[in-house]
């Protein structure tokens, strides 16, 4: 709701100073010109009130091998995810018993676009995925005909937010079929999307979807290969499969209080973080400064008269401040309260680890090939890591992990269940990249034995016809886990489980490297974080190989870590050179 | 008025300058202008109106069946960049007339030690990821890390060739790898599949990887990140935690127009049989030390592409 209003000047009205100046007093107050007054300009007063974000899923290679479960008809390749509210909007009273509810104040997330791309080698061809010859990686100009992808995003109630929620998705949000079609049984139409020599639909984009998503539900991306890929010997690879979901979320204020690792800054003698108050506004012209008041377009009483256009114009053209500098510093004068955007960093873990066989899952039958497995019986812990360079500041509000058990080997996909099997998922921030002083700070960690895991959701996407391959004791394919942020005891936050309050991360500089505590102690990274590191390990003291067979540690397409939080709005860097 | 043009004023188009009269109508218009203007603060009014989006990719290859042999990892996402009618295609499938349409699909990827018209024996392999940007964006930064610790249970990678296992003598007798290329190219909007018309935005080629070491023999963090995995304990003991390469490109500030198709490429070599190579499931393999045989199959990859998108 816009905050500036006025009374129209009706014909014959007696002109008073209030009729004119009330508006400018309101402007002055809203922009926080008065010392100690926070700006109240929020997104209601923005022409553009939303910020885009992308859930970008990168799969290094995916194979449509016909000798596998994954190649069977209607068998989707799924990736689960959820988009919980930022901590300040999270339903703190929610529980499985009484449910989590998106209220009127919960920002709405809208799905705008879906795009998908994969590497065709720059040709109207596919890349062969035929391991037997081997032809893997070579161009295949024949089997592009009929290649059809069906991409869908579906919704399900989450076990952690809805008592008795089923495992299967129950609503389709959006879907699209890309490529050819089966014009009649056994007769394929050429896949125009991928076959043209002049303009292929790769990347393909489906835009203007406009579907609202529920922040307390689970969403599953499902990619299904249809028609042509079901013919014998047509094993193809999709290298560099990139699936992007573009969404938008209202612009929100950066977290002002109860935030860990935030710069301890002061302005006008008051802390800008940690005091529970919005950033102090001192916009446009500081009327408290001696001599400047005469130029202040908002000053009413002292100078009187009609404000000059020029003063307003200069202020606008200089730009209204909001957001943060790249190093995490706060602009010296801020006008805009809402200055941050929702963000998701989707981190692929345990991708593309399978050898040259039909089995792309990281499972018991390739235990000897898993990095860090050690000698037989390969106890591990095996670990995958991603190092993500931080180029802009970030607030981390939630960390969600997605575990896949999808086995592609036409074999039962057993879930590890022994007490000796341990999974550990960690996220940390570090400094020392291209430097000499490496320091790490843990910011999220989850570790559990296989017989004691507590997923927030269990998802089944396998068609009924294929469920004979599922674990008889655990007939679901995917799990979501909340990875709690550290610091619950010292700085409690909100989430699906007990976790700490949001954690700020930025490169820092001499002004911003003094930070508030993490988990009750000064951050080990000393306020100069340059990288984010995700680690996912699993191990079994009884060995990752051997009985029972067909245990899956990371399913086809790997596991995922979703880092969910806020990014302050930025401006492009000045170009050098 | 023939010379009328919209005022460039921001607050109001009304001019309250000397010599003009101010009546109720003018004041009314001025108030209306101000309300309309400040109730819809535009993107251009803001100093910061761009949202960073982080695209992440990467994987850790499998360990391999027998140490010292060719990697058991399939080459995708790395696939050849040189195309010929008879090689780099599935042998049993004929190549249609007029194809391949892009014999060379990456610009500026010249590896002096690879003869591109003999892809049967030597080649370059590219990990190419395509993005479609429906709205204008600014590419802000790119980074690539290759963690390559050399410990038992995983094949390390020194990014360091032994002289005998490389096709040609290195300039200055330097055995450091310089055959990893990075490129960001944007398709031509009118002939999007003609790679020869693509617009190259970023190219990094023929640079020594030792210039981009992650850390110069740094001391290990006193409190390493959890979970610890097998080599971490050894790392701490060895006083090293992260060994590898980190290629960093910041403040790129590359504007891409609406409806851009951008392709991010990482290119590695495949040298002839008998020399160290990239991915060599069918031939190759050198004569150097075990961890120098397949330098590109021996590290944990992570790349980050940061793009700024305007608010909506």
JSON list of C-alpha atoms in Angstrom, two decimals, chain A residues 3-4 26-34 37-46 251-254 256 267-268 272 278-286 298 312 314-325 330-340 569, chain B residues 37-39 41-48:
[
{"chain": "A", "resi": 3, "resn": "UNK", "atom": "CA", "xyz": [2.39, 5.53, 1.76]},
{"chain": "A", "resi": 4, "resn": "UNK", "atom": "CA", "xyz": [2.09, 8.94, 0.14]},
{"chain": "A", "resi": 26, "resn": "UNK", "atom": "CA", "xyz": [5.32, 12.83, 4.84]},
{"chain": "A", "resi": 27, "resn": "UNK", "atom": "CA", "xyz": [8.03, 12.51, 2.25]},
{"chain": "A", "resi": 28, "resn": "UNK", "atom": "CA", "xyz": [10.57, 13.88, 4.64]},
{"chain": "A", "resi": 29, "resn": "UNK", "atom": "CA", "xyz": [9.56, 11.46, 7.36]},
{"chain": "A", "resi": 30, "resn": "UNK", "atom": "CA", "xyz": [9.41, 8.48, 5.07]},
{"chain": "A", "resi": 31, "resn": "UNK", "atom": "CA", "xyz": [12.86, 9.07, 3.73]},
{"chain": "A", "resi": 32, "resn": "UNK", "atom": "CA", "xyz": [14.18, 9.41, 7.21]},
{"chain": "A", "resi": 33, "resn": "UNK", "atom": "CA", "xyz": [15.66, 12.84, 6.90]},
{"chain": "A", "resi": 34, "resn": "UNK", "atom": "CA", "xyz": [15.16, 13.49, 10.54]},
{"chain": "A", "resi": 37, "resn": "UNK", "atom": "CA", "xyz": [14.40, 8.18, 11.88]},
{"chain": "A", "resi": 38, "resn": "UNK", "atom": "CA", "xyz": [14.48, 5.06, 9.82]},
{"chain": "A", "resi": 39, "resn": "UNK", "atom": "CA", "xyz": [13.38, 5.09, 6.21]},
{"chain": "A", "resi": 40, "resn": "UNK", "atom": "CA", "xyz": [9.98, 3.60, 5.67]},
{"chain": "A", "resi": 41, "resn": "UNK", "atom": "CA", "xyz": [10.11, 3.41, 1.92]},
{"chain": "A", "resi": 42, "resn": "UNK", "atom": "CA", "xyz": [9.32, -0.19, 1.23]},
{"chain": "A", "resi": 43, "resn": "UNK", "atom": "CA", "xyz": [8.33, -2.21, -1.76]},
{"chain": "A", "resi": 44, "resn": "UNK", "atom": "CA", "xyz": [4.80, -0.82, -1.73]},
{"chain": "A", "resi": 45, "resn": "UNK", "atom": "CA", "xyz": [6.32, 2.33, -3.09]},
{"chain": "A", "resi": 46, "resn": "UNK", "atom": "CA", "xyz": [8.43, 0.63, -5.72]},
{"chain": "A", "resi": 251, "resn": "UNK", "atom": "CA", "xyz": [11.84, -7.51, -2.37]},
{"chain": "A", "resi": 252, "resn": "UNK", "atom": "CA", "xyz": [12.30, -7.59, 1.40]},
{"chain": "A", "resi": 253, "resn": "UNK", "atom": "CA", "xyz": [14.35, -5.78, 3.99]},
{"chain": "A", "resi": 254, "resn": "UNK", "atom": "CA", "xyz": [17.70, -7.21, 4.90]},
{"chain": "A", "resi": 256, "resn": "UNK", "atom": "CA", "xyz": [18.28, -6.23, 10.86]},
{"chain": "A", "resi": 267, "resn": "UNK", "atom": "CA", "xyz": [26.31, 5.19, 12.00]},
{"chain": "A", "resi": 268, "resn": "UNK", "atom": "CA", "xyz": [25.35, 8.29, 13.88]},
{"chain": "A", "resi": 272, "resn": "UNK", "atom": "CA", "xyz": [23.25, -0.72, 12.13]},
{"chain": "A", "resi": 278, "resn": "UNK", "atom": "CA", "xyz": [16.13, -0.63, 10.43]},
{"chain": "A", "resi": 279, "resn": "UNK", "atom": "CA", "xyz": [19.09, 1.18, 9.00]},
{"chain": "A", "resi": 280, "resn": "UNK", "atom": "CA", "xyz": [19.09, 4.82, 9.83]},
{"chain": "A", "resi": 281, "resn": "UNK", "atom": "CA", "xyz": [17.98, 7.00, 7.04]},
{"chain": "A", "resi": 282, "resn": "UNK", "atom": "CA", "xyz": [19.76, 10.15, 6.24]},
{"chain": "A", "resi": 283, "resn": "UNK", "atom": "CA", "xyz": [18.82, 10.57, 2.70]},
{"chain": "A", "resi": 284, "resn": "UNK", "atom": "CA", "xyz": [19.12, 13.28, 0.19]},
{"chain": "A", "resi": 285, "resn": "UNK", "atom": "CA", "xyz": [20.12, 16.18, 2.40]},
{"chain": "A", "resi": 286, "resn": "UNK", "atom": "CA", "xyz": [20.98, 16.10, 6.03]},
{"chain": "A", "resi": 298, "resn": "UNK", "atom": "CA", "xyz": [11.84, 18.67, 2.77]},
{"chain": "A", "resi": 312, "resn": "UNK", "atom": "CA", "xyz": [14.39, 16.76, -5.68]},
{"chain": "A", "resi": 314, "resn": "UNK", "atom": "CA", "xyz": [19.36, 16.02, -7.86]},
{"chain": "A", "resi": 315, "resn": "UNK", "atom": "CA", "xyz": [18.47, 13.60, -5.10]},
{"chain": "A", "resi": 316, "resn": "UNK", "atom": "CA", "xyz": [16.69, 11.22, -7.45]},
{"chain": "A", "resi": 317, "resn": "UNK", "atom": "CA", "xyz": [19.35, 11.36, -10.08]},
{"chain": "A", "resi": 318, "resn": "UNK", "atom": "CA", "xyz": [22.05, 10.67, -7.58]},
{"chain": "A", "resi": 319, "resn": "UNK", "atom": "CA", "xyz": [20.16, 7.50, -6.79]},
{"chain": "A", "resi": 320, "resn": "UNK", "atom": "CA", "xyz": [18.33, 6.27, -3.76]},
{"chain": "A", "resi": 321, "resn": "UNK", "atom": "CA", "xyz": [20.47, 4.00, -1.67]},
{"chain": "A", "resi": 322, "resn": "UNK", "atom": "CA", "xyz": [19.59, 0.52, -0.51]},
{"chain": "A", "resi": 323, "resn": "UNK", "atom": "CA", "xyz": [21.31, -2.85, -0.58]},
{"chain": "A", "resi": 324, "resn": "UNK", "atom": "CA", "xyz": [24.93, -3.40, 0.27]},
{"chain": "A", "resi": 325, "resn": "UNK", "atom": "CA", "xyz": [28.33, -2.97, -1.26]},
{"chain": "A", "resi": 330, "resn": "UNK", "atom": "CA", "xyz": [26.27, -0.36, 4.20]},
{"chain": "A", "resi": 331, "resn": "UNK", "atom": "CA", "xyz": [25.82, 2.75, 2.07]},
{"chain": "A", "resi": 332, "resn": "UNK", "atom": "CA", "xyz": [26.44, 5.91, 4.07]},
{"chain": "A", "resi": 333, "resn": "UNK", "atom": "CA", "xyz": [22.93, 7.20, 3.46]},
{"chain": "A", "resi": 334, "resn": "UNK", "atom": "CA", "xyz": [20.01, 4.90, 2.92]},
{"chain": "A", "resi": 335, "resn": "UNK", "atom": "CA", "xyz": [16.56, 5.67, 1.67]},
{"chain": "A", "resi": 336, "resn": "UNK", "atom": "CA", "xyz": [15.06, 2.32, 0.88]},
{"chain": "A", "resi": 337, "resn": "UNK", "atom": "CA", "xyz": [14.06, -0.16, 3.55]},
{"chain": "A", "resi": 338, "resn": "UNK", "atom": "CA", "xyz": [13.37, -3.17, 1.34]},
{"chain": "A", "resi": 339, "resn": "UNK", "atom": "CA", "xyz": [16.64, -3.93, -0.36]},
{"chain": "A", "resi": 340, "resn": "UNK", "atom": "CA", "xyz": [17.13, -7.67, -0.55]},
{"chain": "A", "resi": 569, "resn": "UNK", "atom": "CA", "xyz": [20.61, -5.77, -4.16]},
{"chain": "B", "resi": 37, "resn": "UNK", "atom": "CA", "xyz": [6.44, 9.88, -8.58]},
{"chain": "B", "resi": 38, "resn": "UNK", "atom": "CA", "xyz": [7.19, 8.80, -5.03]},
{"chain": "B", "resi": 39, "resn": "UNK", "atom": "CA", "xyz": [4.56, 6.09, -4.91]},
{"chain": "B", "resi": 41, "resn": "UNK", "atom": "CA", "xyz": [9.98, 4.62, -7.30]},
{"chain": "B", "resi": 42, "resn": "UNK", "atom": "CA", "xyz": [11.51, 3.30, -10.45]},
{"chain": "B", "resi": 43, "resn": "UNK", "atom": "CA", "xyz": [14.37, 0.91, -10.96]},
{"chain": "B", "resi": 44, "resn": "UNK", "atom": "CA", "xyz": [16.41, 3.72, -12.39]},
{"chain": "B", "resi": 45, "resn": "UNK", "atom": "CA", "xyz": [15.97, 5.76, -9.23]},
{"chain": "B", "resi": 46, "resn": "UNK", "atom": "CA", "xyz": [17.89, 3.20, -7.24]},
{"chain": "B", "resi": 47, "resn": "UNK", "atom": "CA", "xyz": [21.63, 2.92, -6.90]},
{"chain": "B", "resi": 48, "resn": "UNK", "atom": "CA", "xyz": [21.30, -0.86, -6.58]}
]
